[in-house]
Short mmCIF file of C-alpha atoms and ligand atoms in Angstrom, two decimals:
data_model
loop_
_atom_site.label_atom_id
_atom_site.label_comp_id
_atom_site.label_asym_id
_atom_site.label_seq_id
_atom_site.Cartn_x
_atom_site.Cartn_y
_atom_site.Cartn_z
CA UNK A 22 60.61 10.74 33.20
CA UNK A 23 64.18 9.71 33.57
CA UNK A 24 66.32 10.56 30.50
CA UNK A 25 66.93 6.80 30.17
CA UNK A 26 63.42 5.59 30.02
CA UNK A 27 62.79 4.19 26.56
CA UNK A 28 59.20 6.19 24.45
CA UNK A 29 57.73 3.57 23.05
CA UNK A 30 54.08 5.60 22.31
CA UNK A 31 52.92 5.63 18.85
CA UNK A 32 54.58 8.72 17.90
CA UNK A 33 56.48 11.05 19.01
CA UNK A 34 59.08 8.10 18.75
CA UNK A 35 62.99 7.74 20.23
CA UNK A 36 65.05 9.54 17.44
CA UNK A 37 68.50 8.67 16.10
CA UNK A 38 71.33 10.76 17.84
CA UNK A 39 72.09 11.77 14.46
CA UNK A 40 68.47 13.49 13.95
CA UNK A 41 69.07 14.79 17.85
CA UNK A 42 72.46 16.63 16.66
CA UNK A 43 70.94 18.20 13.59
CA UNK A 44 67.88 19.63 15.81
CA UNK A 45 70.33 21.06 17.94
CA UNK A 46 72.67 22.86 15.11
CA UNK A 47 72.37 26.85 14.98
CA UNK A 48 69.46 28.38 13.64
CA UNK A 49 70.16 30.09 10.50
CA UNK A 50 68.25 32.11 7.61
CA UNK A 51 65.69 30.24 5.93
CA UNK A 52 67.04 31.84 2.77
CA UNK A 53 70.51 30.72 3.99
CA UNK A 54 72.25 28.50 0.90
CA UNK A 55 72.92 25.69 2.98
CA UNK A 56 69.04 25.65 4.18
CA UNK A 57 68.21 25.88 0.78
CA UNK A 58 70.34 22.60 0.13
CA UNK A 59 69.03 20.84 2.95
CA UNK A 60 64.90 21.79 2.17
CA UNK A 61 65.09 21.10 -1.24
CA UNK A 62 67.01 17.95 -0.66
CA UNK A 63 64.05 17.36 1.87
CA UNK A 64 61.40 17.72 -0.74
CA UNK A 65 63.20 15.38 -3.29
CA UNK A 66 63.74 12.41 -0.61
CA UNK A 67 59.67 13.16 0.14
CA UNK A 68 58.96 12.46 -2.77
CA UNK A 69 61.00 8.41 -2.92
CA UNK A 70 59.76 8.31 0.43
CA UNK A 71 55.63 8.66 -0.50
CA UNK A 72 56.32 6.85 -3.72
CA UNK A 73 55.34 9.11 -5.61
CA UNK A 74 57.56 10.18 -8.57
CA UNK A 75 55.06 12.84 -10.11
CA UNK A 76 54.27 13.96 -6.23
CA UNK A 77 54.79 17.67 -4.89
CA UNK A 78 55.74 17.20 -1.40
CA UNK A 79 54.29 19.62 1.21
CA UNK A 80 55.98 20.29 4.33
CA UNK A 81 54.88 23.17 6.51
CA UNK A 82 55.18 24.12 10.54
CA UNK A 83 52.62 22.27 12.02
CA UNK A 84 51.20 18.52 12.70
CA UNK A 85 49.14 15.27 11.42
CA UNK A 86 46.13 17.75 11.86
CA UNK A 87 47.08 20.66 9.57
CA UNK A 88 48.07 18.02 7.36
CA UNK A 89 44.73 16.23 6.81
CA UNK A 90 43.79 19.84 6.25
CA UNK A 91 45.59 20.67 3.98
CA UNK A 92 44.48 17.50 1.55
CA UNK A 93 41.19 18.02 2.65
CA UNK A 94 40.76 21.88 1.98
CA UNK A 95 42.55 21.48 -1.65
CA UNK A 96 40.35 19.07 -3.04
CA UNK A 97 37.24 19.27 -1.45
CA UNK A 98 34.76 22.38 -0.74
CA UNK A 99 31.03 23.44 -0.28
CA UNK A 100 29.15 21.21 -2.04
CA UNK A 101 30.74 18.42 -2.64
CA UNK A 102 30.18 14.77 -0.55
CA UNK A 103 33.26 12.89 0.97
CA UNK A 104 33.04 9.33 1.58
CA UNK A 105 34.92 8.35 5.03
CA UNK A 106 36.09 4.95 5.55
CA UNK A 107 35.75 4.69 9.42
CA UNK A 108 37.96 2.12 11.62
CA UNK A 109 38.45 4.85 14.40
CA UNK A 110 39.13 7.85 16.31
CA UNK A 111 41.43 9.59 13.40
CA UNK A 112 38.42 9.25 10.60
CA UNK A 113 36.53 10.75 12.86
CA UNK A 114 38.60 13.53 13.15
CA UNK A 115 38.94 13.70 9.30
CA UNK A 116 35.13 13.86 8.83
CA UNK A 117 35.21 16.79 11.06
CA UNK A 118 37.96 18.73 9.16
CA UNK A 119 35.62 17.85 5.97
CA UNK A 120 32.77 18.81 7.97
CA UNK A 121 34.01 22.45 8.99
CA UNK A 122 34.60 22.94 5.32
CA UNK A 123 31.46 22.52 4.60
CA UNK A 124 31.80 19.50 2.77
CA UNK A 125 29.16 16.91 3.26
CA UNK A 126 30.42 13.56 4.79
CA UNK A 127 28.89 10.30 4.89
CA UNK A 128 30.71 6.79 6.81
CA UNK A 129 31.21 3.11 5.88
CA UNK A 130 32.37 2.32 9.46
CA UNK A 131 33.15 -1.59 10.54
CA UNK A 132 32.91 -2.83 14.12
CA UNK A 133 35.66 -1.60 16.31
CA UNK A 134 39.20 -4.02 15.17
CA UNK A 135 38.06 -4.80 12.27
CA UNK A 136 37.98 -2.91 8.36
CA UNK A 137 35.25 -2.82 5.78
CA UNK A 138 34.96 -5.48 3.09
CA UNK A 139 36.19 -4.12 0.04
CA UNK A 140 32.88 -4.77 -2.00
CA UNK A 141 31.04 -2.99 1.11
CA UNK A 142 33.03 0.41 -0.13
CA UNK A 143 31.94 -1.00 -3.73
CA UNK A 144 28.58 -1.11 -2.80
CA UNK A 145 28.64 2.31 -0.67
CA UNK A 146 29.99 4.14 -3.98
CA UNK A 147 27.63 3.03 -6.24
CA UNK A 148 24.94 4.48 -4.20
CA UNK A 149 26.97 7.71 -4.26
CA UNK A 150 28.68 10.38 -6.14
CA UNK A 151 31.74 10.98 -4.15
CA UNK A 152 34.37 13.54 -4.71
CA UNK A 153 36.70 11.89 -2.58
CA UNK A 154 37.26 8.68 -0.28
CA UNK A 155 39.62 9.01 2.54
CA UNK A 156 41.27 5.98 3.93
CA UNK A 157 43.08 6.19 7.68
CA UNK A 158 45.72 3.82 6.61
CA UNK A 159 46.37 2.81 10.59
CA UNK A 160 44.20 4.22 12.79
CA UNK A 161 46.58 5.10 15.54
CA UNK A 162 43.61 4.14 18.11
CA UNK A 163 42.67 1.28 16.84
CA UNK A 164 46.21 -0.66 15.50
CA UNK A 165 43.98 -1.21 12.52
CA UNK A 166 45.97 -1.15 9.15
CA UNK A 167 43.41 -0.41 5.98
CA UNK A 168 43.53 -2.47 2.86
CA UNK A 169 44.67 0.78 0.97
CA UNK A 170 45.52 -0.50 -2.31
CA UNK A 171 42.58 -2.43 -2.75
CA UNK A 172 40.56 0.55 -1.95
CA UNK A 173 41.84 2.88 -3.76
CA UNK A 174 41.20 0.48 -7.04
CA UNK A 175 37.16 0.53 -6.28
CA UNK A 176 37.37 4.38 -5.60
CA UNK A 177 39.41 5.35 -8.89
CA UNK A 178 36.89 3.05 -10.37
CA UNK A 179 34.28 5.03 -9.31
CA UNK A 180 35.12 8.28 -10.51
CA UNK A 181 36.49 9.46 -6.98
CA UNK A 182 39.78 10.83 -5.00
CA UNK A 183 41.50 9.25 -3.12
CA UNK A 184 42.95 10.71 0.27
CA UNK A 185 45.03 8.60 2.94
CA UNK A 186 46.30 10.04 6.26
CA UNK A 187 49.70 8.15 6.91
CA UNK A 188 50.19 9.64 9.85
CA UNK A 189 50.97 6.38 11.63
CA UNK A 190 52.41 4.32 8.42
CA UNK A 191 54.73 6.48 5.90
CA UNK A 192 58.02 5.09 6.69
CA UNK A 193 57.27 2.07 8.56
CA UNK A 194 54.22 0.05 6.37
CA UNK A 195 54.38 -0.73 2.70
CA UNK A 196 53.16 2.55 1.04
CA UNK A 197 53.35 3.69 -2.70
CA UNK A 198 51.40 6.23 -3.38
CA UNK A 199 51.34 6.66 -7.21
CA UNK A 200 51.13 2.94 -7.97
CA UNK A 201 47.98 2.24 -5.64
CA UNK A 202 46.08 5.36 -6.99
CA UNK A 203 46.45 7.55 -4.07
CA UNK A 204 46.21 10.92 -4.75
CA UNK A 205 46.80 12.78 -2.16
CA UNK A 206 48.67 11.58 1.08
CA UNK A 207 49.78 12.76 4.51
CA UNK A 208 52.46 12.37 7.59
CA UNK A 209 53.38 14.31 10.30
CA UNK A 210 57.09 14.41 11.56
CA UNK A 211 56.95 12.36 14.89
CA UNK A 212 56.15 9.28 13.64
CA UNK A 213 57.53 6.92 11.28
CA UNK A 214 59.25 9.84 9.57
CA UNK A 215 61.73 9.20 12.78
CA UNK A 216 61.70 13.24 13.14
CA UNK A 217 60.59 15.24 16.18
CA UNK A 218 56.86 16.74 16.55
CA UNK A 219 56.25 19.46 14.94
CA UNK A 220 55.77 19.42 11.05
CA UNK A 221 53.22 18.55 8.52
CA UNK A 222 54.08 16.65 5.72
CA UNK A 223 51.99 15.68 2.70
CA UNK A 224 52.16 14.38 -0.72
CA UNK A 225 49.87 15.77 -3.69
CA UNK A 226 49.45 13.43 -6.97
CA UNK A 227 48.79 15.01 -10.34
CA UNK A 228 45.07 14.75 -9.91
CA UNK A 229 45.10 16.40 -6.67
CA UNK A 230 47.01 19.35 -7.53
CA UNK A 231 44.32 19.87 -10.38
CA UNK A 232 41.38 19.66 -7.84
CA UNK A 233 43.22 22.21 -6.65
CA UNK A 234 43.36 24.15 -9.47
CA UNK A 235 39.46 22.92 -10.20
CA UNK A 236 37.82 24.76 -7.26
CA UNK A 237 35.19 27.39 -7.34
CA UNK A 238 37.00 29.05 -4.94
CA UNK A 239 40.47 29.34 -3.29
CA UNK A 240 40.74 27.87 0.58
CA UNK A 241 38.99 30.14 2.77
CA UNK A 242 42.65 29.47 5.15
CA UNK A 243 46.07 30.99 3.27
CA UNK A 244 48.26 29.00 4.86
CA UNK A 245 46.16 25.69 3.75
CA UNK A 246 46.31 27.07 0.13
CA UNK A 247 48.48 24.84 -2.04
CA UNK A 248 48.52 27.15 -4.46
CA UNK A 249 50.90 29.95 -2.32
CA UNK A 250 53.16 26.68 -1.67
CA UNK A 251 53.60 25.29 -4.74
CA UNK A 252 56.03 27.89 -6.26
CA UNK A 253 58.10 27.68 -2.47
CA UNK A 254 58.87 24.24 -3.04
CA UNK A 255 59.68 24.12 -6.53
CA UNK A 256 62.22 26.66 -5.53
CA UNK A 257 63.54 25.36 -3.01
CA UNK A 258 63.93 22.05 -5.06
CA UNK A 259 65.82 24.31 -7.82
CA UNK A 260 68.02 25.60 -5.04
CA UNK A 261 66.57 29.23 -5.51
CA UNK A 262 65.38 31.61 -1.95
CA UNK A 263 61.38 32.16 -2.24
CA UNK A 264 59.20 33.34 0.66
CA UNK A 265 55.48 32.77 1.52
CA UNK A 266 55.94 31.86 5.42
CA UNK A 267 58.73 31.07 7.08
CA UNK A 268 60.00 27.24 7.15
CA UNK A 269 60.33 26.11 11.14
CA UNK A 270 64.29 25.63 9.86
CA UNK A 271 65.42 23.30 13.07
CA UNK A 272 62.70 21.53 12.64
CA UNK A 273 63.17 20.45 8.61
CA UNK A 274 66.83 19.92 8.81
CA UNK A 275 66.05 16.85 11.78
CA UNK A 276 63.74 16.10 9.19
CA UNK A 277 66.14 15.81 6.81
CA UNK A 278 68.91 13.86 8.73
CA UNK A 279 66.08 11.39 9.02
CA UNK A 280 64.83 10.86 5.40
CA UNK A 281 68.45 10.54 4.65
CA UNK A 282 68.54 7.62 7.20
CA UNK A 283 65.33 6.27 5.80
CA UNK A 284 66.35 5.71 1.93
CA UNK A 285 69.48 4.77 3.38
CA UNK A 286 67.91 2.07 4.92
CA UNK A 287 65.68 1.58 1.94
CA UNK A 288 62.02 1.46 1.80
CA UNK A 289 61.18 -1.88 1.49
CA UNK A 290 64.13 -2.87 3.94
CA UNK A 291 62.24 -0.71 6.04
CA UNK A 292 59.10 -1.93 5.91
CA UNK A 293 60.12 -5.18 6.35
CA UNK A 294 61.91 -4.71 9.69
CA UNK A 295 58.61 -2.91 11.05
CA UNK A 296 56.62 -6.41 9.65
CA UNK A 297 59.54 -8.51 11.73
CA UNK A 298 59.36 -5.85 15.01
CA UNK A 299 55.79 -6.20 14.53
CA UNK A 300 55.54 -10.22 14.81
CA UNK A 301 57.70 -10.26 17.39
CA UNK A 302 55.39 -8.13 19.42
CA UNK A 303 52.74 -10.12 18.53
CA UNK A 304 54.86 -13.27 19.69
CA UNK A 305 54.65 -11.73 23.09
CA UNK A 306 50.88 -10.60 23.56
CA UNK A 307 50.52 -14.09 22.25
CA UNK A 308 52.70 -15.42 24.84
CA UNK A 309 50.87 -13.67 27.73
CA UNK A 310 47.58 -14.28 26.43
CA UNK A 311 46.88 -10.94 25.73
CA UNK A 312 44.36 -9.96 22.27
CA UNK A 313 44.96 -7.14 20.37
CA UNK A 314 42.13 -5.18 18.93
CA UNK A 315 42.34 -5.87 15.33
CA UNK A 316 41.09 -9.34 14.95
CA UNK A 317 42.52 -10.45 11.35
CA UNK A 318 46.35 -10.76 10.99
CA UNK A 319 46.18 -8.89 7.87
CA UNK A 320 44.62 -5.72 9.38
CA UNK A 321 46.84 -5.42 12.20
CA UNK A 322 49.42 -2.64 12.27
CA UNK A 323 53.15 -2.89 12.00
CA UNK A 324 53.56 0.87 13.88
CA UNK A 325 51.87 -0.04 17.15
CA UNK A 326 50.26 -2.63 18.67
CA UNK A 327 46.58 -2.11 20.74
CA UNK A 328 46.03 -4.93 22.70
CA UNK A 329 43.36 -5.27 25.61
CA UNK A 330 44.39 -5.00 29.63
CA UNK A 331 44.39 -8.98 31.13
CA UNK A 332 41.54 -9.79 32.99
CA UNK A 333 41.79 -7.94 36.61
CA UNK A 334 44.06 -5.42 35.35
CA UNK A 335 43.18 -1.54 34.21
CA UNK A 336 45.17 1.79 33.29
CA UNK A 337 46.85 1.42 36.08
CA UNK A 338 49.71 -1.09 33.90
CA UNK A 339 50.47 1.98 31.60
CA UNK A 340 52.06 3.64 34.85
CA UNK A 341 53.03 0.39 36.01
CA UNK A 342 55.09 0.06 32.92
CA UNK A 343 56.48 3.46 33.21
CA UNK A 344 57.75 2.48 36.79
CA UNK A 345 60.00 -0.01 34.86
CA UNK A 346 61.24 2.40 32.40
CA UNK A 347 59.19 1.86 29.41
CA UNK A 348 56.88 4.65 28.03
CA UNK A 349 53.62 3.16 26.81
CA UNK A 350 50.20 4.90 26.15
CA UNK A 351 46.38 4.51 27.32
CA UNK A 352 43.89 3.48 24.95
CA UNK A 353 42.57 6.08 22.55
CA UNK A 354 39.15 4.64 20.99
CA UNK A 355 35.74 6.40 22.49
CA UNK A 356 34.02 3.65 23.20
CA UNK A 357 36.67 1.40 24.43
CA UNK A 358 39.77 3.38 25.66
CA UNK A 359 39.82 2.53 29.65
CA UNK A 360 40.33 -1.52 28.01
CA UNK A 361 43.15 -1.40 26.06
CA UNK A 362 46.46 0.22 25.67
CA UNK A 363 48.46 0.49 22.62
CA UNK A 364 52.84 0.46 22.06
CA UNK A 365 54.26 2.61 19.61
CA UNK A 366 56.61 0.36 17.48
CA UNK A 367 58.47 2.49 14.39
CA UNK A 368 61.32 4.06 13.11
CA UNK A 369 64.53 3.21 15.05
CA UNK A 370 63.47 0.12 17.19
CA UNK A 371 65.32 -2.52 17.29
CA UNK A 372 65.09 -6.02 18.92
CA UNK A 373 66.65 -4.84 22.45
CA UNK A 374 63.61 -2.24 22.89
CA UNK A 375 61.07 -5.06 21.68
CA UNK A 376 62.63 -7.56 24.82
CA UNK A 377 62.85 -4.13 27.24
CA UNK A 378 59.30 -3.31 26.13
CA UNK A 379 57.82 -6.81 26.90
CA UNK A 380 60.27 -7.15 30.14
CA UNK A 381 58.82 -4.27 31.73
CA UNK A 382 55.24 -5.34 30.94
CA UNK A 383 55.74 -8.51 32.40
CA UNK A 384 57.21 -7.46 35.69
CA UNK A 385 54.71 -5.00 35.33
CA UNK A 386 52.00 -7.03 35.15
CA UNK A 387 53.17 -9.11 37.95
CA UNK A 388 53.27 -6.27 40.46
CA UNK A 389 49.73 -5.63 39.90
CA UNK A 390 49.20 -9.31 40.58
CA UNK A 391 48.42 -11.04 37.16
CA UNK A 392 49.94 -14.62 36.72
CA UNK A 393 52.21 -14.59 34.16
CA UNK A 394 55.26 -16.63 33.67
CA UNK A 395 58.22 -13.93 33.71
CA UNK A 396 60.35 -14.69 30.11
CA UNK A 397 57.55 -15.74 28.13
CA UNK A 398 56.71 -12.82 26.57
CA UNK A 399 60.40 -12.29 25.89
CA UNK A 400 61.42 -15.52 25.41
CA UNK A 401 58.73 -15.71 22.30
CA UNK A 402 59.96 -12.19 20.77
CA UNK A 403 63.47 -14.14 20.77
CA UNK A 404 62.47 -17.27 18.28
CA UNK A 405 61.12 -14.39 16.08
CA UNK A 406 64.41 -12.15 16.61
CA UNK A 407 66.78 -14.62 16.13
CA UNK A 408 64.94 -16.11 13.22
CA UNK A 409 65.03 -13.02 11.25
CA UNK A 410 62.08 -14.70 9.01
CA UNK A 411 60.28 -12.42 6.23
CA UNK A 412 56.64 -11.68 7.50
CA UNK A 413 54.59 -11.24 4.60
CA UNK A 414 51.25 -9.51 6.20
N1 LIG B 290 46.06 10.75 12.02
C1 LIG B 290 46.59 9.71 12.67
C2 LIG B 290 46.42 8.35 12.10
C3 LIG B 290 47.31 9.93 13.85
O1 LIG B 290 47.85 8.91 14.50
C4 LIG B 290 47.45 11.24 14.35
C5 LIG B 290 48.23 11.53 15.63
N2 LIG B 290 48.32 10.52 16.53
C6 LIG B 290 46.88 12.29 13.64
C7 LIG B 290 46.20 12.01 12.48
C8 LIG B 290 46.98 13.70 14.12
O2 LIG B 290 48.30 14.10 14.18
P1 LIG B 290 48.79 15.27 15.16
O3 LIG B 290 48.56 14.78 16.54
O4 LIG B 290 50.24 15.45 14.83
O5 LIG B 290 47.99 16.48 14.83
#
């Protein structure tokens, strides 16, 4: 890969030269003061970030998998049942983090591309008693964006938790954690976050930190444990040195040049230019009659786009594409992967990578001998550049 080619996967993502720099600073004591500053600032911008004033923020040397176990192994154990809603690949993996805790797991699944009705998770919970729901909020294999609000209503009605993996939405979609009833939500670093891989991040409401506190017995896995955490963070957020294990210190101070970018930006500023990038990719799959996987409007993504290979083409376009100088990725889904592929679309794009992105797919897909019209992918993504129109969905 040439230095120059432009990562457009869903995650890890192109970073900001300023999150680049701060990677690349000296390491220094985790107990150094001006760590201390930087972690605890960390924690507090978390917490904006998540929407969730009443949050503790969890960040920890590792990924989007420790992360769903860590909300998984604090308020869930032996015993108790975990409803999954399914639309792909990562809810699988989530049932099986449940699973190996010995937690008992049953899915409401909908047809590849699509969600589940809100009154089928109504229906599913009255014949039920759940602990906990979890909701993938995009499934990063599917492009499919979960009504999360609206579930998270039925499942507080119904006595239940609610768990979200944000992997591939904090920072890019329309999230608030504390006003849609989510109790307990997770990231990891390389996505939307606009950090590089290698962190866990996750964001426990009041009610989760007291299923915490309500288990029989302590996660069997110390490092999972909120309960050694807790006390780190709250003194790092009170600018005081405590130890439990040590804090990957490169890695949280990229992360922090980031969230400082982020609320700089502003959430909802944010979330809108994803929703803008977003239509304007859609513009162009439009353009060259390409169909994504998620059928409605309203459940497709604003972090990635999964869209199915053209008639007479295969995998072979993702290297195709990387021949022009665009980094794309191979489907992800089980059942469906060698059919689609899927763009990564968050943090600091902007419109010249959406034109470079659909440029190279073009001439791409022209190599390998489709018939396309070379501009009209790009030529579509303009009207919505230019136009710089709000995008409600
Ligand atoms: N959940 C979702 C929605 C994801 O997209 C990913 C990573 N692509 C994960 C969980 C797992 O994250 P990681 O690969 O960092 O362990």
């Amino acid at each position: 890969m040439s230095e120059l080619d432009l990562l457009m996967i869903p995650g890890p993502i192109e970073l900001e030269p300023a999150v680049s720099r701060a990677l690349s600073q000296k390491t220094i004591s985790h107990l150094d003061p001006a760590f201390i500053e930087t972690f605890g600032a960390v924690l507090a911008q978390l917490r904006q970030i998540f929407g969730a004033p009443l949050g503790v923020p969890f960040v920890a040397a590792g990924g989007g998998t420790l992360a769903m176990e860590v909300a998984c192994a604090n308020v869930a154990q032996p015993g108790d049942s975990v409803l999954v809603i399914n639309t792909g690949y990562f809810c699988d993996r989530i049932a099986k983090v449940l699973e190996r805790l010995g937690v008992s797991v049953e899915h409401l699944r909908a047809a590849v591309g699509e969600a589940p009705e809100p009154a089928q998770l109504r229906q599913a919970l009255e014949s039920g008693a759940y602990k906990a729901v979890t909701i993938t909020h995009v499934d990063t294999s599917t492009g499919v964006r979960a009504p999360v609000r609206e579930y998270a209503a039925i499942a507080h009605e119904a006595g239940a938790l609610v768990i979200v993996d944000g992997v591939c939405s904090v920072g890019g979609e329309e999230f608030h954690q504390a006003s849609w009833g989510v109790d307990v939500a997770f990231t990891a670093s390389q996505k939307a976050l606009g950090a590089p891989p290698g962190l866990a991040v996750a964001c426990f409401g009041p009610k989760a930190i007291a299923a915490r506190r309500a288990l029989k017995r302590a996660p069997a896995s110390l490092y999972l444990d909120l309960e050694e955490w807790l006390p780190i963070f709250e003194a790092y957020e009170a600018r005081k040195s405590s130890y439990f294990a040590t804090p990957a210190v490169n890695l949280i101070t990229a992360l922090a040049a980031s969230t400082a970018l982020l609320l700089l930006e502003g959430m909802s500023a944010r979330a809108a230019r994803h929703r803008w990038i977003a239509h304007a990719f859609r513009a162009g799959w439009q353009a060259l009659g390409l169909h994504t996987l998620p059928i409605e409007p309203t459940h497709m993504a604003h972090t990635l786009s999964a869209i199915y290979y053209p008639k007479g083409i295969d995998a072979s376009l993702v290297a195709a594409v990387r021949e022009e100088g665009v980094v794309v990725a191979a489907g992800l889904h089980p059942d469906l992967k060698a059919t689609y592929f899927r763009v990564g679309h968050m943090g600091r794009i902007r419109p010249s990578d959406v034109l470079a992105t659909l440029g190279a797919i073009e001439r791409a897909m022209v190599r390998l001998g489709a018939s396309v019209e070379l501009g009209a992918a790009t030529s579509s993504a303009q009207r919505v550049l230019a136009g710089r129109m709000p995008h409600a969905d």
